[in-house]
XYZ file of N, CA, C and O in Angstrom:
824
model
N 7.237 19.911 -22.537
C 6.940 19.878 -21.602
C 6.054 18.303 -20.573
O 6.358 17.479 -21.695
N 6.272 18.384 -19.630
C 6.101 16.851 -19.300
C 4.461 16.540 -19.528
O 4.436 15.399 -19.987
N 3.648 17.793 -19.429
C 2.112 17.319 -20.116
C 2.028 16.943 -21.513
O 1.013 16.204 -22.012
N 2.631 17.586 -22.223
C 2.789 17.644 -23.509
C 3.397 15.893 -23.986
O 2.719 15.644 -24.731
N 4.514 15.402 -23.267
C 4.875 14.835 -23.226
C 3.980 13.432 -23.386
O 4.231 11.923 -23.879
N 3.473 13.301 -21.913
C 2.343 12.326 -21.350
C 1.361 12.204 -22.939
O 1.115 11.141 -22.966
N 0.781 13.315 -23.269
C -0.194 13.318 -24.525
C 0.451 12.401 -25.682
O -0.677 11.819 -26.030
N 1.401 12.929 -25.591
C 1.928 12.683 -26.947
C 2.441 10.996 -27.033
O 2.155 10.233 -28.102
N 2.560 10.618 -25.379
C 3.075 9.258 -25.486
C 1.533 8.264 -25.330
O 1.381 6.974 -25.805
N 0.296 8.566 -24.772
C -0.872 8.488 -24.908
C -1.788 8.409 -26.630
O -2.040 6.730 -27.030
N -1.048 9.280 -27.444
C -1.663 8.947 -28.976
C -0.971 7.922 -29.560
O -1.695 7.560 -30.417
N 0.266 7.800 -29.126
C 1.565 6.570 -30.132
C 1.167 5.220 -29.566
O 0.518 4.760 -30.047
N 0.538 5.433 -28.096
C 0.175 3.686 -27.735
C -1.150 4.134 -28.689
O -1.942 2.357 -29.247
N -2.509 4.411 -28.305
C -3.623 4.420 -28.998
C -2.647 4.394 -30.470
O -4.139 3.228 -30.774
N -2.244 4.387 -31.536
C -1.940 4.332 -32.811
C -1.577 2.917 -32.596
O -1.722 1.788 -33.926
N -0.249 2.862 -31.710
C -0.147 1.267 -32.265
C -0.515 0.343 -31.352
O -1.033 -0.570 -32.406
N -1.944 0.048 -30.447
C -2.538 -0.591 -30.435
C -3.534 -1.208 -31.851
O -4.063 -2.202 -31.848
N -4.357 0.227 -31.972
C -5.277 -0.100 -33.148
C -4.129 -0.922 -35.060
O -4.982 -1.605 -35.664
N -3.394 -0.064 -35.072
C -2.145 -0.234 -36.121
C -1.626 -1.149 -35.849
O -2.034 -2.245 -37.120
N -1.090 -2.390 -34.726
C -0.786 -3.232 -34.941
C -1.931 -4.319 -34.992
O -1.961 -5.474 -35.645
N -3.238 -4.472 -34.350
C -4.502 -4.974 -34.271
C -4.944 -5.765 -35.635
O -5.078 -6.553 -36.154
N -5.172 -4.286 -36.547
C -5.516 -4.302 -37.454
C -5.019 -5.074 -39.189
O -4.921 -5.509 -39.978
N -3.309 -4.557 -38.448
C -2.264 -4.872 -39.838
C -2.371 -6.716 -40.287
O -1.564 -6.875 -40.824
N -2.418 -7.182 -38.883
C -1.734 -8.924 -38.437
C -3.353 -9.278 -38.793
O -3.167 -10.556 -38.605
N -4.010 -9.043 -38.940
C -5.738 -9.742 -38.667
C -5.510 -10.742 -39.662
O -6.208 -11.616 -39.803
N -5.055 -10.349 -40.843
C -4.957 -11.241 -42.041
C -3.903 -12.401 -42.336
O -3.813 -12.902 -42.935
N -3.200 -12.928 -40.988
C -1.674 -13.493 -41.312
C -2.130 -14.565 -40.500
O -2.274 -14.403 -39.480
N -1.886 -15.543 -40.624
C -1.174 -16.719 -40.468
C -2.950 -17.461 -39.949
O -3.848 -17.378 -39.968
N -2.459 -17.853 -38.685
C -3.384 -19.009 -37.537
C -4.178 -17.617 -36.469
O -3.504 -17.381 -35.491
N -5.351 -17.633 -36.314
C -5.997 -16.651 -35.902
C -6.856 -16.950 -34.967
O -7.326 -18.626 -35.217
N -6.038 -16.930 -33.643
C -6.851 -17.705 -32.458
C -7.813 -16.881 -31.629
O -7.407 -15.758 -31.563
N -8.931 -17.106 -31.055
C -9.971 -16.126 -30.812
C -10.465 -17.057 -29.400
O -10.280 -18.229 -29.470
N -10.641 -16.394 -28.349
C -10.786 -17.092 -26.874
C -11.584 -15.950 -25.465
O -11.967 -15.185 -26.115
N -11.496 -16.696 -24.835
C -11.905 -15.665 -23.468
C -10.997 -16.254 -22.382
O -10.312 -17.030 -22.213
N -11.276 -15.208 -21.398
C -9.925 -15.155 -20.078
C -11.434 -14.883 -19.073
O -12.230 -13.145 -18.948
N -10.826 -15.584 -17.722
C -11.302 -14.647 -16.521
C -10.601 -14.705 -15.972
O -9.295 -15.746 -15.728
N -10.251 -13.304 -15.018
C -8.948 -13.522 -14.047
C -8.857 -12.955 -12.735
O -9.976 -12.507 -12.219
N -7.791 -13.555 -11.823
C -7.946 -12.209 -10.320
C -7.008 -11.109 -10.623
O -5.574 -11.391 -11.483
N -7.089 -10.021 -9.870
C -6.518 -8.753 -9.994
C -5.877 -7.982 -8.516
O -6.991 -8.195 -7.780
N -5.277 -7.856 -8.476
C -4.402 -7.252 -6.990
C -3.609 -6.141 -7.388
O -2.675 -6.118 -7.998
N -5.268 -4.560 -7.201
C -4.419 -3.753 -7.474
C -3.754 -2.604 -6.561
O -4.788 -2.760 -5.482
N -3.381 -1.335 -6.664
C -3.517 0.026 -5.302
C -3.418 0.522 -6.512
O -1.975 0.957 -7.166
N -4.115 1.639 -6.415
C -4.043 2.822 -6.886
C -3.721 3.730 -6.009
O -3.503 4.957 -6.730
N -3.424 3.965 -5.397
C -2.863 4.398 -4.137
C -1.851 4.608 -3.338
O -1.639 5.221 -1.755
N -0.676 3.397 -4.036
C 0.477 3.024 -2.715
C 0.677 4.249 -2.336
O 1.405 4.147 -1.088
N 1.586 5.529 -3.527
C 1.879 6.416 -2.650
C 1.772 7.332 -1.604
O 2.501 8.055 -1.197
N 0.143 7.266 -1.650
C 0.118 7.539 0.103
C -0.526 7.205 0.741
O -1.143 7.365 1.996
N -0.098 5.705 0.482
C -0.108 4.573 1.986
C -1.630 3.770 1.889
O -1.429 3.167 2.755
N -2.182 3.626 0.796
C -3.102 2.846 0.641
C -3.016 1.049 0.222
O -1.243 0.851 -0.145
N -3.516 0.572 0.767
C -3.015 -0.758 0.158
C -4.629 -1.381 -1.063
O -5.205 -0.838 -1.292
N -4.270 -2.364 -1.206
C -4.124 -3.006 -2.406
C -5.853 -3.692 -2.941
O -6.179 -3.509 -1.690
N -6.736 -3.703 -3.482
C -7.990 -3.654 -3.898
C -7.851 -5.500 -5.033
O -6.678 -5.281 -5.976
N -8.531 -5.953 -4.645
C -8.599 -7.646 -5.253
C -10.001 -7.606 -6.450
O -10.944 -7.395 -5.496
N -9.823 -7.415 -7.362
C -10.808 -7.215 -8.265
C -11.049 -8.595 -9.556
O -10.215 -9.541 -9.384
N -12.190 -8.492 -10.267
C -11.801 -9.672 -11.126
C -11.622 -9.226 -12.501
O -11.659 -7.457 -12.652
N -11.452 -10.178 -13.576
C -11.396 -9.343 -15.129
C -11.846 -10.412 -15.941
O -11.967 -11.883 -15.400
N -12.697 -10.656 -17.014
C -13.090 -10.963 -17.466
C -13.857 -10.307 -19.058
O -13.865 -9.119 -18.727
N -13.281 -11.248 -20.102
C -13.488 -10.855 -21.344
C -13.138 -11.488 -23.118
O -12.826 -12.639 -22.434
N -12.893 -10.936 -24.008
C -12.570 -12.034 -24.772
C -10.823 -11.595 -25.539
O -10.281 -10.545 -24.411
N -10.416 -12.526 -26.188
C -8.853 -12.203 -26.097
C -8.313 -12.896 -27.414
O -8.867 -13.762 -27.670
N -7.560 -12.671 -28.134
C -7.040 -12.822 -29.648
C -5.856 -13.027 -29.985
O -5.001 -12.714 -28.717
N -5.117 -13.943 -31.028
C -3.789 -13.999 -31.099
C -3.791 -14.502 -32.473
O -4.275 -14.612 -33.151
N -2.608 -12.922 -33.374
C -2.326 -13.610 -34.338
C -1.035 -13.151 -34.453
O -0.090 -12.841 -33.790
N -0.037 -14.602 -35.220
C 1.100 -14.461 -35.116
C 1.621 -13.421 -36.271
O 1.250 -13.406 -37.347
N 2.467 -12.934 -36.114
C 3.009 -12.250 -37.507
C 4.812 -12.715 -38.083
O 5.089 -12.049 -38.956
N 5.566 -13.397 -36.680
C 6.920 -13.847 -37.640
C 7.177 -15.180 -36.741
O 7.827 -14.903 -35.559
N 7.378 -16.705 -37.405
C 8.076 -17.586 -36.834
C 6.908 -17.688 -35.015
O 5.965 -17.801 -35.114
N 7.624 -17.422 -33.706
C 7.188 -17.625 -32.591
C 6.751 -16.283 -32.039
O 6.388 -16.198 -31.032
N 6.942 -15.414 -32.844
C 6.071 -14.270 -32.434
C 4.625 -14.145 -32.467
O 4.300 -13.708 -34.159
N 4.101 -13.390 -31.525
C 3.115 -13.187 -31.687
C 2.177 -11.818 -31.233
O 3.107 -11.529 -30.417
N 1.155 -11.354 -31.788
C 0.612 -10.562 -31.372
C -1.018 -10.210 -30.567
O -1.516 -11.436 -31.498
N -1.165 -10.442 -29.382
C -2.303 -10.579 -28.441
C -3.165 -9.597 -28.269
O -2.725 -8.288 -27.827
N -4.304 -9.788 -28.430
C -4.780 -8.248 -28.459
C -6.051 -8.538 -27.347
O -6.970 -9.588 -27.911
N -6.740 -7.942 -26.412
C -7.875 -7.986 -25.429
C -9.046 -7.008 -25.456
O -8.675 -6.477 -25.992
N -9.707 -7.375 -24.978
C -10.831 -6.024 -24.698
C -11.760 -6.992 -22.835
O -12.381 -7.741 -22.922
N -11.193 -6.007 -21.934
C -11.416 -6.979 -20.549
C -12.421 -6.024 -20.056
O -12.059 -4.594 -19.854
N -12.772 -6.481 -19.626
C -13.871 -5.484 -17.943
C -12.800 -6.060 -16.687
O -12.702 -7.104 -16.018
N -12.422 -4.887 -15.919
C -11.958 -5.505 -14.652
C -11.804 -4.215 -14.028
O -11.523 -3.136 -13.882
N -11.773 -5.320 -12.428
C -12.133 -4.529 -11.560
C -10.492 -3.838 -10.586
O -9.906 -4.607 -10.882
N -10.639 -2.128 -10.526
C -9.311 -1.561 -10.346
C -9.316 -1.048 -8.423
O -10.678 -0.648 -8.552
N -8.679 -0.720 -7.813
C -9.134 0.177 -6.680
C -7.737 0.008 -5.688
O -6.647 -0.184 -5.963
N -8.296 0.838 -4.577
C -7.564 0.813 -2.903
C -8.802 0.973 -2.124
O -9.329 1.324 -1.923
N -7.701 0.568 -0.482
C -8.609 0.549 0.610
C -7.021 1.601 1.349
O -6.196 1.311 0.850
N -7.832 2.549 1.908
C -6.918 3.429 2.960
C -7.488 3.073 4.693
O -8.751 3.562 4.735
N -6.722 2.644 4.740
C -7.261 2.063 6.578
C -7.235 3.283 7.503
O -6.223 4.319 7.262
N -8.422 3.571 8.151
C -8.979 4.364 8.729
C -8.123 5.671 8.146
O -8.340 7.150 8.622
N -9.214 5.635 6.648
C -8.353 7.149 5.980
C -9.799 8.249 5.958
O -9.389 9.597 5.761
N -10.818 7.866 6.733
C -11.867 9.285 6.626
C -12.713 8.937 8.350
O -11.929 7.988 9.027
N -12.582 10.514 9.090
C -12.988 10.580 9.884
C -14.547 10.860 9.663
O -15.066 12.032 9.752
N -14.949 10.207 10.797
C -16.598 10.729 11.083
C -16.742 11.106 12.342
O -17.164 11.131 13.319
N -17.398 12.718 11.796
C -17.429 13.575 12.759
C -18.801 13.318 13.469
O -18.544 13.995 14.702
N -20.134 12.712 12.854
C -20.837 12.193 13.672
C -21.131 10.922 14.297
O -21.510 11.820 15.508
N -19.723 10.267 14.393
C -20.163 9.152 15.493
C -18.071 8.731 16.120
O -18.147 8.539 17.287
N -17.683 10.431 15.835
C -16.187 10.377 16.464
C -15.926 9.513 16.909
O -15.039 8.404 17.268
N -15.515 8.740 15.384
C -14.705 7.325 14.865
C -13.905 7.732 13.568
O -14.734 8.632 12.395
N -13.068 6.864 13.378
C -12.264 6.431 11.795
C -13.209 5.686 11.239
O -13.062 4.113 12.316
N -13.373 5.879 10.100
C -13.677 4.809 9.010
C -12.475 4.502 7.730
O -12.152 4.864 7.045
N -12.633 3.064 7.434
C -11.596 2.827 6.155
C -12.300 3.460 5.429
O -13.777 3.342 4.948
N -11.088 3.751 3.996
C -11.996 4.499 3.005
C -11.619 3.358 1.803
O -10.603 2.970 1.598
N -12.644 2.925 0.854
C -12.200 2.094 -0.282
C -12.672 2.708 -1.901
O -13.682 3.006 -1.294
N -11.921 2.410 -2.172
C -12.638 3.077 -3.377
C -12.055 2.279 -4.514
O -10.916 1.558 -4.513
N -13.415 2.000 -5.345
C -13.218 0.970 -6.665
C -13.938 1.379 -7.899
O -14.467 2.444 -7.972
N -12.868 1.108 -8.743
C -12.857 1.280 -10.300
C -13.437 0.187 -11.321
O -12.856 -0.952 -10.724
N -14.037 0.166 -12.567
C -14.555 -0.296 -13.667
C -13.891 0.241 -14.876
O -14.184 1.315 -14.821
N -12.846 -0.776 -15.025
C -12.467 -0.440 -16.710
C -12.439 -1.205 -17.591
O -12.355 -2.420 -17.515
N -12.813 -0.664 -19.093
C -12.299 -1.951 -19.893
C -11.019 -1.243 -20.705
O -10.931 0.078 -20.936
N -10.515 -2.463 -20.626
C -9.003 -2.306 -20.817
C -8.948 -2.807 -22.026
O -9.451 -4.230 -22.631
N -8.245 -2.069 -23.561
C -7.575 -3.084 -24.541
C -6.004 -2.839 -24.690
O -5.836 -2.465 -24.470
N -5.546 -4.179 -24.001
C -4.196 -4.357 -24.101
C -3.192 -4.923 -25.711
O -4.531 -5.806 -25.942
N -2.407 -4.386 -26.145
C -1.829 -5.209 -27.018
C -0.581 -5.593 -26.238
O 0.400 -4.491 -26.083
N -0.846 -6.946 -26.607
C 0.920 -7.630 -25.997
C 1.861 -8.366 -27.272
O 1.432 -9.329 -27.502
N 2.779 -8.394 -27.400
C 3.510 -9.126 -27.901
C 4.327 -10.526 -27.034
O 4.682 -10.199 -25.887
N 3.655 -11.538 -27.719
C 4.497 -12.578 -27.323
C 4.998 -13.620 -27.778
O 4.964 -13.293 -29.047
N 6.171 -13.845 -27.022
C 7.733 -14.695 -27.844
C 7.607 -16.223 -26.521
O 7.671 -15.993 -25.821
N 7.926 -16.948 -27.661
C 7.557 -18.723 -27.268
C 9.581 -18.812 -26.496
O 10.277 -18.113 -26.688
N 9.216 -18.960 -25.223
C 10.538 -19.557 -24.614
C 10.519 -20.899 -25.085
O 11.846 -21.325 -24.861
N 9.408 -21.590 -24.341
C 9.863 -23.422 -25.312
C 8.087 -23.739 -26.094
O 7.564 -22.531 -25.854
N 7.712 -24.563 -26.131
C 6.617 -26.074 -26.641
C 5.379 -25.294 -25.882
O 4.565 -25.049 -26.144
N 5.506 -24.917 -24.484
C 4.818 -24.261 -23.371
C 4.254 -22.846 -23.023
O 3.470 -22.585 -22.582
N 5.877 -22.512 -22.386
C 6.064 -21.119 -21.404
C 5.932 -20.114 -23.000
O 7.000 -20.470 -23.933
N 5.786 -18.742 -22.438
C 6.002 -17.375 -23.489
C 6.022 -16.704 -22.744
O 5.815 -16.526 -21.294
N 6.590 -15.369 -23.373
C 6.819 -14.202 -22.414
C 6.057 -13.618 -23.142
O 5.851 -13.187 -24.067
N 5.413 -12.219 -22.020
C 4.201 -10.889 -23.187
C 4.661 -9.527 -22.447
O 4.783 -9.552 -21.262
N 4.611 -8.689 -23.439
C 4.640 -7.211 -23.109
C 4.106 -6.526 -23.781
O 4.043 -6.597 -25.183
N 3.854 -5.054 -23.429
C 2.987 -4.245 -24.527
C 2.480 -3.313 -23.637
O 1.731 -3.361 -22.376
N 1.807 -2.110 -24.225
C 0.575 -1.162 -23.476
C -0.595 -1.952 -23.734
O -1.540 -2.988 -24.190
N -1.240 -0.937 -22.571
C -2.991 -0.930 -22.729
C -3.394 0.262 -22.510
O -3.134 1.120 -22.684
N -4.585 0.632 -23.091
C -5.029 1.338 -22.624
C -6.775 1.480 -22.051
O -7.047 0.254 -22.258
N -7.263 2.064 -21.373
C -8.418 1.618 -20.697
C -9.064 2.802 -20.889
O -9.289 4.246 -20.702
N -10.539 2.571 -20.164
C -11.575 3.907 -20.384
C -12.329 2.842 -19.340
O -13.185 2.104 -18.612
N -12.708 4.342 -18.121
C -13.200 4.101 -16.693
C -15.064 4.427 -16.583
O -15.411 5.368 -17.456
N -15.447 3.459 -16.627
C -16.690 2.769 -16.958
C -17.279 2.902 -15.266
O -18.745 3.205 -15.814
N -16.867 3.317 -14.318
C -17.341 3.066 -13.154
C -16.719 3.257 -12.200
O -15.899 2.570 -12.566
N -16.740 4.158 -11.041
C -16.251 4.001 -9.750
C -17.551 4.134 -8.666
O -18.639 4.560 -8.825
N -17.074 3.224 -7.104
C -17.936 3.805 -5.926
C -16.680 3.907 -4.703
O -15.127 3.749 -5.113
N -17.120 4.735 -3.965
C -16.444 5.293 -2.355
C -17.340 4.133 -1.731
O -18.518 4.352 -1.204
N -16.500 3.848 -0.857
C -17.312 3.307 0.556
C -16.524 3.468 1.717
O -15.453 3.624 1.825
N -17.364 3.617 3.083
C -16.586 3.741 4.193
C -17.199 3.208 5.139
O -18.352 2.810 5.642
N -15.769 1.767 5.265
C -16.539 0.720 6.202
C -17.175 -0.039 5.483
O -18.435 -0.150 5.758
N -16.812 -0.255 4.262
C -18.009 -0.878 3.269
C -19.546 -0.638 3.408
O -20.340 -1.021 2.471
N -19.210 0.695 3.641
C -21.046 1.574 3.460
C -20.594 2.700 2.095
O -19.801 3.555 2.154
N -21.614 2.227 1.009
C -21.322 2.952 -0.756
C -21.600 4.496 0.175
O -22.918 4.799 0.715
N -21.114 5.270 -0.799
C -21.347 6.836 -0.122
C -21.759 7.612 -1.484
O -21.679 6.700 -2.884
N -21.440 8.478 -1.251
C -21.994 9.313 -2.790
C -20.643 9.360 -3.550
O -19.639 9.831 -3.234
N -20.864 9.688 -5.258
C -19.699 9.463 -5.909
C -19.038 10.815 -6.201
O -17.904 10.809 -6.635
N -19.655 11.689 -5.556
C -19.740 12.785 -5.908
C -19.040 13.448 -4.955
O -18.242 14.626 -5.140
N -18.164 12.789 -3.907
C -17.127 12.745 -2.752
C -15.830 12.835 -3.479
O -14.921 12.728 -2.697
N -15.795 11.905 -4.558
C -14.299 11.334 -4.974
C -14.385 12.607 -6.269
O -14.938 13.697 -6.125
N -12.919 12.721 -6.736
C -12.016 13.635 -7.037
C -12.934 13.831 -8.822
O -13.653 12.917 -8.920
N -12.318 15.050 -9.607
C -13.025 14.094 -10.895
C -12.574 13.704 -11.661
O -11.281 12.846 -11.440
N -13.393 12.405 -12.844
C -13.294 11.420 -13.072
C -12.258 11.361 -14.454
O -12.690 12.546 -15.148
N -11.856 10.690 -14.371
C -10.771 10.659 -15.487
C -10.624 9.629 -17.008
O -10.735 8.291 -16.146
N -11.276 10.001 -17.649
C -11.991 8.668 -18.193
C -10.866 8.188 -18.805
O -11.655 6.691 -18.946
N -9.412 8.257 -19.832
C -8.997 7.425 -20.205
C -7.572 7.006 -19.003
O -7.050 7.633 -18.304
N -7.181 5.454 -19.578
C -6.246 5.454 -18.168
C -5.300 4.547 -19.856
O -5.786 4.487 -20.393
N -3.825 4.604 -19.322
C -2.507 4.105 -19.662
C -2.034 3.399 -19.234
O -2.012 3.691 -18.208
N -0.743 2.703 -20.131
C 0.268 1.954 -19.156
C 0.771 0.458 -19.535
O 0.376 0.140 -21.154
N 1.206 -0.069 -19.020
C 2.241 -0.806 -19.980
C 1.675 -2.616 -19.039
O 1.300 -2.377 -17.337
N 2.004 -3.873 -19.450
C 1.765 -5.237 -18.782
C 2.828 -5.742 -19.493
O 3.409 -5.802 -20.601
N 3.364 -7.045 -18.643
C 4.249 -7.734 -18.611
C 4.271 -9.231 -17.839
O 3.939 -9.204 -16.738
N 4.518 -10.209 -18.608
C 4.588 -11.323 -17.343
C 4.960 -12.440 -18.235
O 5.361 -12.320 -19.390
N 4.336 -13.603 -18.122
C 4.671 -15.111 -18.598
C 3.068 -15.742 -19.070
O 2.360 -15.064 -17.880
N 2.830 -16.624 -19.754
C 2.264 -17.055 -19.841
C 2.171 -18.816 -20.615
O 3.475 -18.769 -21.377
N 1.675 -19.691 -20.131
C 1.334 -21.087 -20.263
C 0.643 -21.403 -20.953
O -0.597 -21.199 -20.823
N 0.813 -22.283 -21.533
C -0.611 -22.722 -22.967
C -0.555 -24.136 -23.331
O 0.913 -24.444 -23.313
N -1.410 -24.695 -22.891
C -1.396 -26.322 -23.798
C -2.625 -26.868 -23.978
O -3.958 -26.840 -23.338
N -2.482 -27.002 -25.608
C -4.095 -27.453 -26.065
C -5.397 -26.279 -25.993
O -6.503 -26.642 -25.517
N -4.294 -25.358 -26.240
C -5.861 -24.114 -26.040
C -6.044 -23.541 -24.719
O -6.398 -22.637 -24.482
N -5.828 -24.391 -23.509
C -5.451 -23.748 -22.523
C -4.420 -23.065 -21.715
O -3.583 -23.536 -21.551
N -5.157 -21.762 -21.044
C -3.711 -21.236 -20.886
C -3.469 -20.134 -19.627
O -4.799 -20.012 -18.510
N -2.625 -20.148 -19.182
C -2.607 -19.258 -18.002
C -1.537 -18.527 -18.172
O -0.509 -18.590 -18.785
N -2.131 -17.037 -17.125
C -1.184 -16.048 -17.517
C -1.060 -15.210 -16.228
O -1.549 -14.818 -15.798
N 0.167 -15.085 -15.627
C 0.494 -13.937 -14.591
C 0.780 -12.672 -15.363
O 2.081 -12.593 -16.135
N 0.552 -11.534 -15.576
C 0.765 -10.482 -15.428
C 1.238 -8.971 -14.821
O 0.423 -8.902 -13.919
N 1.899 -8.517 -14.940
C 2.816 -7.276 -13.890
C 2.243 -5.955 -14.567
O 2.005 -5.508 -16.240
N 0.832 -5.302 -14.161
C 0.927 -4.017 -14.255
C 1.327 -2.376 -14.597
O 1.515 -2.342 -12.853
N 1.794 -1.882 -14.679
C 2.241 -0.480 -14.270
C 1.450 0.836 -14.953
O 1.901 1.015 -16.237
N 0.910 1.252 -14.132
C 0.161 2.429 -15.129
C 0.307 3.254 -14.700
O 1.509 3.971 -14.558
N 0.235 4.258 -15.967
C 0.980 5.742 -16.409
C 0.230 6.657 -16.204
O 0.682 7.693 -15.748
N -0.962 6.432 -16.384
C -2.257 7.628 -15.726
C -2.696 7.532 -14.887
O -3.057 6.869 -13.655
N -3.163 9.615 -14.048
C -4.151 9.203 -12.974
C -5.634 9.010 -12.758
O -5.874 8.660 -13.951
N -5.876 8.383 -11.518
C -7.324 7.739 -11.994
C -7.736 9.085 -11.527
O -9.329 8.909 -11.436
N -7.863 10.064 -10.650
C -8.706 11.292 -11.203
C -7.972 12.215 -11.458
O -6.951 12.343 -11.984
N -8.748 13.215 -12.034
C -8.231 14.922 -13.081
C -7.502 15.804 -12.158
O -7.890 15.752 -10.586
N -6.250 16.258 -12.078
C -5.901 17.334 -11.461
C -5.306 16.880 -10.018
O -5.026 17.489 -9.050
N -4.868 15.898 -9.878
C -4.636 15.090 -8.674
C -3.339 13.948 -8.740
O -3.968 13.124 -10.068
N -1.843 14.299 -8.033
C -1.469 13.355 -8.354
C -1.171 11.758 -7.141
O -1.912 11.908 -6.583
N -0.125 11.085 -7.610
C -0.341 9.680 -6.859
C -1.256 8.524 -7.008
O -1.582 8.385 -5.858
N -2.009 8.448 -7.945
C -3.286 7.997 -7.701
C -3.023 6.753 -9.587
O -3.861 7.146 -10.127
N -1.402 6.673 -9.655
C -1.407 5.928 -10.882
C -1.715 3.865 -10.627
O -1.249 3.682 -9.445
N -2.021 3.107 -11.208
C -2.196 1.608 -10.768
C -1.363 0.744 -10.726
O -0.427 1.088 -12.203
N -0.673 0.511 -9.738
C -0.206 -0.866 -9.846
C -0.634 -2.100 -9.703
O -0.629 -2.058 -8.888
N 0.150 -3.318 -9.909
C -0.759 -3.965 -9.302
C -0.236 -5.942 -10.438
O 0.437 -5.475 -11.324
N -1.099 -6.935 -10.118
C -0.349 -8.298 -10.406
C -2.245 -9.194 -10.667
O -2.530 -8.684 -10.086
N -2.128 -9.392 -11.891
C -3.227 -9.927 -12.321
C -2.679 -11.533 -13.160
O -1.628 -11.649 -13.631
N -3.812 -12.565 -12.234
C -3.765 -13.916 -12.563
C -4.721 -13.854 -13.405
O -6.061 -14.345 -13.142
N -4.713 -14.321 -14.659
C -5.654 -14.856 -15.727
C -5.594 -16.749 -16.512
O -4.489 -17.285 -16.463
N -7.101 -16.750 -16.456
C -7.161 -18.413 -16.997
C -8.239 -18.529 -18.292
O -9.389 -17.620 -18.097
N -7.498 -19.027 -19.195
C -8.616 -18.849 -20.016
C -8.312 -19.621 -21.248
O -7.724 -20.802 -21.330
N -9.121 -19.906 -22.452
C -8.932 -20.955 -23.886
C -9.388 -19.995 -25.030
O -9.979 -19.574 -25.165
N -7.916 -20.935 -25.927
C -8.804 -19.834 -27.087
C -8.829 -21.169 -28.153
O -8.302 -22.595 -27.756
N -9.699 -20.560 -29.226
C -10.374 -21.263 -30.063
C -9.196 -21.352 -32.034
O -9.063 -19.646 -31.982
N -9.035 -21.915 -32.095
C -8.431 -21.902 -33.359
C -9.695 -21.481 -34.553
O -10.670 -22.274 -35.056
N -9.197 -20.079 -35.562
C -10.126 -19.806 -36.140
C -9.922 -20.363 -37.744
O -10.479 -20.332 -38.433
N -8.405 -20.124 -38.429
C -8.055 -20.230 -39.744
C -6.600 -21.339 -39.549
O -6.179 -21.389 -38.626
N -6.985 -22.660 -40.783
C -5.937 -23.902 -40.469
C -4.949 -23.365 -41.393
O -5.077 -22.740 -42.372
């Protein structure tokens, strides 16, 4: 059934992430670095939500596997979320308030990267995420988290985009397509978004 297939896909993605990372760690010139970026995500687009602007930061690595083909693996902290305009009715004040929900995830993407030319490349691959925080706001006033739905700890999906690099400095633009719901037992809360990251890579092995 559908649930069984999603669970199987999740295990395959997890296996791919770890197997790829460890299998290529001894090959070629290893690069490590850091990145910081901006994300515009929407976890409730299907029900009329609008996007949330968050930050991304963390560590990144790159391992060559064949000629111009590389595997990039990151450990990132990313903010995701959504806003529903006039999404809650305040019975005390008899007025509607905007509803904003924010999430914090630790993401581990593993992306295949291949060169287009000496400076430009394309990237594609899966990611897994762990939800480590979430908040609820009505008109920017923080509310009790218990008002939210059941917490969904794991997230997974795919990233695809382009990257430009020159002398270790890089800029990448990625589209994010989430496959998991942000809440348990609730539909229509999958993340879609775009992120722009800036960073620097150091060569560790010549």
